[in-house]
Amino acid sequence: MQFGVSTFLWVSPFDTHSFDLVHKVKEMGFDIIEVPVEDKDLVDWDALKKLTDELNLKVSISGAFGADRDISSEDPAIRANGLKYIEDSIKIAAKMGSPLFGGPLYSAVGKLRSVSADQKKQEFDWCVNNLKKASKTAEEYGITLGLEPLNRFESDMVNTVDQALEIVKAVDSPNLKIQLDTFHNNIEEKNIAASIRKVGKDLLCHVQGNESDRGTPGTGNLAWDEIKEALEEIGYEGAIVIETFGAVSKEMAKATCIWRPLANSADELASEGLAFYKSHFRS
């Protein structure tokens, strides 16, 4: 099993001036650097690919879904922009050698409302129609889309594995799968291990192994032994990545409700989190 860390832990947005993080992540001993596409034009992707290749560091591309990147929005222009963002990110993932592009593909982070059943159905249909289009692009570029449930405080659309499975079933594409973030799962699922088994090997494409408070993995109340057993039982062979937030922008802080430091430092969280991953998942 390979381990990674998101650049969100240190900086937002990640750009060409952030490439020192690539060296840091490699020196810490991670196998993968996870790079969110906050603004694709801020990154020299060719230069980043050259650097990660030189360092033998793999790249995983993730999403940053603001209000203008919402494929289930009532505004057709926003839906179109959301689809374009996903398709642009698929192409970046292909360029960078990332096997997937993942995140809350279905909506904007921080979109929280109580809407009618009819409105929910309409938004579901918009979402599915756009993900069918995105999945065709993903198939063309050989990329897997990882649909990630978020907790109820960050999204009103997909909070549980069951809701994610409903969308995946409706889209019906081999290029649309599910990625799990144990921080969100800890809030919304009755049992994380059971949810992992429900998704299964064929659909689980990525795991962000985050602690119950989004702090250092291994220091909270997650049932890590059960999580490990479930991943082993389904034969999961993907990555486990730390995705938490350090020096976040005001917009990101509001979307993720990060109001205080989650560790003494980002470096400490990363290094101690990696040590926990290695001792727990490779023992």
Coordinates of C-alpha atoms in Angstrom, one line a residue:
M1 CA 0.0 0.0 0.0
Q2 CA 1.2 3.5 -0.9
F3 CA 0.8 6.6 1.2
G4 CA 0.4 10.2 0.1
V5 CA -0.3 13.7 1.4
S6 CA -2.3 16.6 0.0
T7 CA -0.6 20.0 -0.6
F8 CA -3.7 21.5 1.2
L9 CA -1.8 20.7 4.4
W10 CA 0.7 23.5 3.7
V11 CA -0.7 25.9 1.1
S12 CA -3.8 27.1 -0.7
P13 CA -3.8 27.6 -3.6
F14 CA -0.9 25.4 -4.7
D15 CA 1.0 27.1 -7.6
T16 CA 4.3 27.0 -9.4
H17 CA 6.0 28.9 -6.5
S18 CA 4.9 26.0 -4.2
F19 CA 7.2 23.4 -5.8
D20 CA 9.4 23.3 -2.7
L21 CA 6.7 21.2 -1.2
V22 CA 7.4 18.5 -3.8
H23 CA 10.9 18.1 -2.3
K24 CA 9.5 18.2 1.2
V25 CA 7.0 15.5 0.6
K26 CA 9.6 13.2 -1.0
E27 CA 12.1 13.8 1.8
M28 CA 9.4 12.9 4.4
G29 CA 9.1 9.5 2.7
F30 CA 5.7 9.8 1.0
D31 CA 5.0 7.8 -2.2
I32 CA 2.4 10.3 -3.5
I33 CA 1.7 14.0 -3.5
E34 CA -1.9 14.9 -3.9
V35 CA -2.4 18.2 -5.8
P36 CA -5.8 19.9 -5.8
V37 CA -6.6 21.9 -9.0
E38 CA -7.7 25.2 -7.4
D39 CA -6.7 27.3 -10.4
K40 CA -5.1 25.3 -13.2
D41 CA -3.4 28.4 -14.6
L42 CA -1.4 28.9 -11.5
V43 CA 0.6 25.7 -12.0
D44 CA 3.2 24.9 -14.7
W45 CA 2.1 21.3 -15.1
D46 CA 4.9 20.4 -17.4
A47 CA 7.5 21.6 -14.9
L48 CA 5.7 19.8 -12.1
K49 CA 5.6 16.6 -14.1
K50 CA 9.3 16.8 -14.8
L51 CA 10.1 17.4 -11.1
T52 CA 7.9 14.6 -9.8
D53 CA 9.4 12.2 -12.4
E54 CA 12.9 13.2 -11.4
L55 CA 12.1 12.5 -7.7
N56 CA 10.2 9.3 -8.5
L57 CA 7.1 10.8 -6.7
K58 CA 3.7 9.9 -7.9
V59 CA 0.9 12.4 -8.3
S60 CA -2.8 12.3 -7.4
I61 CA -5.0 15.0 -8.7
S62 CA -8.0 16.2 -6.6
G63 CA -10.7 18.7 -7.0
A64 CA -11.6 22.0 -5.4
F65 CA -15.3 22.6 -5.9
G66 CA -16.3 26.2 -5.3
A67 CA -19.7 27.7 -5.9
D68 CA -19.0 28.3 -9.6
R69 CA -18.1 24.6 -10.2
D70 CA -21.4 23.1 -9.4
I71 CA -22.8 20.6 -11.9
S72 CA -26.1 20.4 -10.1
S73 CA -26.7 24.2 -9.9
E74 CA -29.9 25.8 -11.0
D75 CA -27.8 28.1 -13.1
P76 CA -27.0 26.5 -16.5
A77 CA -23.9 28.6 -16.9
I78 CA -22.5 27.4 -13.5
R79 CA -23.4 23.8 -14.5
A80 CA -21.5 24.2 -17.7
N81 CA -18.5 25.7 -15.9
G82 CA -18.5 22.8 -13.4
L83 CA -18.4 20.3 -16.2
K84 CA -15.6 22.1 -17.9
Y85 CA -13.6 22.2 -14.7
I86 CA -14.0 18.4 -14.2
E87 CA -13.0 17.8 -17.9
D88 CA -10.0 20.2 -17.6
S89 CA -8.9 18.4 -14.4
I90 CA -9.2 15.0 -16.1
K91 CA -6.8 16.2 -18.8
I92 CA -4.4 17.4 -16.1
A93 CA -4.6 14.1 -14.3
A94 CA -3.7 12.3 -17.5
K95 CA -0.8 14.7 -18.1
M96 CA 0.5 14.1 -14.6
G97 CA 0.1 10.3 -14.6
S98 CA -2.6 10.4 -11.9
P99 CA -4.9 7.4 -12.2
L100 CA -7.8 9.4 -10.9
F101 CA -9.5 12.8 -10.4
G102 CA -11.6 12.8 -7.2
G103 CA -13.7 14.9 -4.9
P104 CA -17.3 16.0 -4.4
L105 CA -17.9 16.0 -8.2
Y106 CA -21.6 16.4 -7.8
S107 CA -21.9 19.8 -6.2
A108 CA -20.2 22.8 -4.5
V109 CA -18.6 22.4 -1.1
G110 CA -20.5 24.5 1.4
K111 CA -23.8 24.3 -0.4
L112 CA -26.3 23.8 2.4
R113 CA -30.0 24.1 2.0
S114 CA -33.3 22.4 2.7
V115 CA -35.0 21.9 -0.6
S116 CA -38.1 20.1 -1.8
A117 CA -38.1 16.5 -3.1
D118 CA -38.8 17.8 -6.6
Q119 CA -35.8 20.1 -6.4
K120 CA -33.6 17.3 -5.1
K121 CA -34.7 15.2 -8.0
Q122 CA -34.0 17.9 -10.5
E123 CA -30.5 18.5 -9.1
F124 CA -29.9 14.7 -9.1
D125 CA -30.8 14.6 -12.8
W126 CA -28.5 17.5 -13.6
C127 CA -25.7 15.9 -11.7
V128 CA -26.1 12.5 -13.4
N129 CA -26.4 14.0 -16.9
N130 CA -23.2 16.0 -16.4
L131 CA -21.3 13.0 -14.8
K132 CA -22.3 10.9 -17.8
K133 CA -20.5 13.5 -20.0
A134 CA -17.5 13.7 -17.7
S135 CA -17.3 9.9 -17.6
K136 CA -17.0 9.8 -21.3
T137 CA -14.1 12.2 -21.2
A138 CA -12.5 10.2 -18.4
E139 CA -12.8 7.1 -20.5
E140 CA -11.1 8.9 -23.4
Y141 CA -8.2 9.9 -21.2
G142 CA -8.0 6.7 -19.1
I143 CA -8.9 8.4 -15.9
T144 CA -11.1 7.2 -13.0
L145 CA -13.5 9.7 -11.4
G146 CA -13.7 9.3 -7.6
L147 CA -17.0 10.6 -6.2
E148 CA -16.6 11.5 -2.6
P149 CA -19.4 11.8 0.0
L150 CA -19.0 14.8 2.3
N151 CA -20.4 15.4 5.8
R152 CA -23.7 17.2 6.3
F153 CA -21.9 20.4 7.3
E154 CA -20.2 20.7 3.9
S155 CA -22.8 19.4 1.5
D156 CA -26.6 18.8 1.4
M157 CA -26.4 16.4 -1.5
V158 CA -24.2 13.4 -0.9
N159 CA -23.3 12.5 2.7
T160 CA -23.3 8.7 2.7
V161 CA -22.0 5.8 0.8
D162 CA -25.6 4.8 -0.1
Q163 CA -26.2 8.2 -1.7
A164 CA -22.9 8.0 -3.6
L165 CA -23.8 4.5 -4.9
E166 CA -27.1 5.8 -6.1
I167 CA -25.4 8.3 -8.4
V168 CA -22.8 5.8 -9.6
K169 CA -25.5 3.4 -10.5
A170 CA -27.5 6.0 -12.4
V171 CA -24.4 7.2 -14.3
D172 CA -23.5 3.6 -15.1
S173 CA -19.9 4.1 -16.3
P174 CA -16.8 2.0 -15.4
N175 CA -14.9 5.3 -15.1
L176 CA -17.0 6.6 -12.2
K177 CA -16.2 5.1 -8.8
I178 CA -16.2 6.1 -5.2
Q179 CA -13.5 7.6 -3.0
L180 CA -13.8 7.7 0.8
D181 CA -12.6 10.2 3.3
T182 CA -12.7 8.7 6.8
F183 CA -13.2 12.1 8.4
H184 CA -16.6 12.5 6.6
N185 CA -17.4 8.8 7.0
N186 CA -16.9 9.1 10.8
I187 CA -19.7 11.7 10.9
E188 CA -22.2 10.1 8.5
E189 CA -21.8 6.3 8.5
K190 CA -23.0 4.0 11.2
N191 CA -19.8 1.9 10.7
I192 CA -16.9 2.9 8.5
A193 CA -15.7 -0.7 8.0
A194 CA -19.2 -1.8 6.9
S195 CA -19.3 1.1 4.4
I196 CA -15.9 0.1 2.9
R197 CA -17.3 -3.4 2.4
K198 CA -20.4 -2.0 0.8
V199 CA -18.5 0.0 -1.7
G200 CA -16.2 -3.0 -2.4
K201 CA -13.0 -3.6 -4.4
D202 CA -14.6 -2.9 -7.7
L203 CA -15.8 0.6 -6.8
L204 CA -13.4 1.9 -4.1
C205 CA -10.7 3.8 -6.0
H206 CA -9.1 6.1 -3.4
V207 CA -9.0 6.6 0.4
Q208 CA -8.2 9.8 2.3
G209 CA -7.4 8.4 5.7
N210 CA -8.1 11.4 7.9
E211 CA -8.6 11.4 11.7
S212 CA -11.9 12.1 13.4
D213 CA -10.9 15.8 14.0
R214 CA -8.9 16.1 10.7
G215 CA -5.8 16.1 12.9
T216 CA -2.9 13.6 12.9
P217 CA -4.0 10.1 11.9
G218 CA -3.9 7.8 14.8
T219 CA -4.5 10.4 17.5
G220 CA -8.3 10.5 17.5
N221 CA -11.2 8.1 17.9
L222 CA -11.4 6.3 14.5
A223 CA -11.5 2.5 14.6
W224 CA -8.4 2.2 12.5
D225 CA -8.0 -1.6 13.1
E226 CA -11.5 -2.1 11.7
I227 CA -10.7 0.1 8.7
K228 CA -7.6 -1.8 8.0
E229 CA -9.4 -5.2 8.2
A230 CA -12.1 -4.0 5.9
L231 CA -9.6 -2.7 3.3
E232 CA -7.7 -6.0 3.5
E233 CA -10.9 -8.0 3.2
I234 CA -12.0 -6.3 0.0
G235 CA -8.5 -6.4 -1.5
Y236 CA -8.0 -2.7 -1.7
E237 CA -4.8 -1.8 -3.6
G238 CA -5.1 1.9 -3.9
A239 CA -3.5 4.7 -2.0
I240 CA -4.2 6.1 1.5
V241 CA -3.7 9.9 1.6
I242 CA -3.7 12.5 4.3
E243 CA -5.9 15.4 3.2
T244 CA -6.3 18.1 5.8
F245 CA -5.9 21.8 5.9
G246 CA -3.1 24.0 7.2
A247 CA -2.6 27.5 5.8
V248 CA -6.0 27.6 4.2
S249 CA -7.6 30.5 2.3
K250 CA -10.6 32.3 3.8
E251 CA -12.9 30.6 1.3
M252 CA -11.4 27.1 2.1
A253 CA -11.7 27.7 5.9
K254 CA -15.3 28.6 5.6
A255 CA -16.1 25.6 3.3
T256 CA -14.3 23.1 5.5
C257 CA -15.0 24.8 8.9
I258 CA -11.3 24.8 9.9
W259 CA -11.0 27.5 12.6
R260 CA -8.0 26.4 14.5
P261 CA -4.6 24.7 14.0
L262 CA -5.0 20.9 13.9
A263 CA -1.5 20.1 15.0
N264 CA 1.6 22.0 16.3
S265 CA 2.7 22.3 12.6
A266 CA 1.9 21.0 9.2
D267 CA 5.2 19.2 9.1
E268 CA 4.5 17.5 12.4
L269 CA 1.1 16.3 11.2
A270 CA 2.5 15.0 8.0
S271 CA 5.5 13.2 9.5
E272 CA 3.6 11.7 12.4
G273 CA 0.7 10.8 10.2
L274 CA 3.0 8.9 7.8
A275 CA 4.6 7.1 10.7
F276 CA 1.2 5.9 11.8
Y277 CA 0.2 4.8 8.3
K278 CA 3.4 2.8 8.0
S279 CA 3.2 1.1 11.4
H280 CA -0.5 0.4 11.1
F281 CA -1.1 -0.5 7.5
R282 CA 2.2 -2.3 6.8
S283 CA 2.4 -4.3 10.0

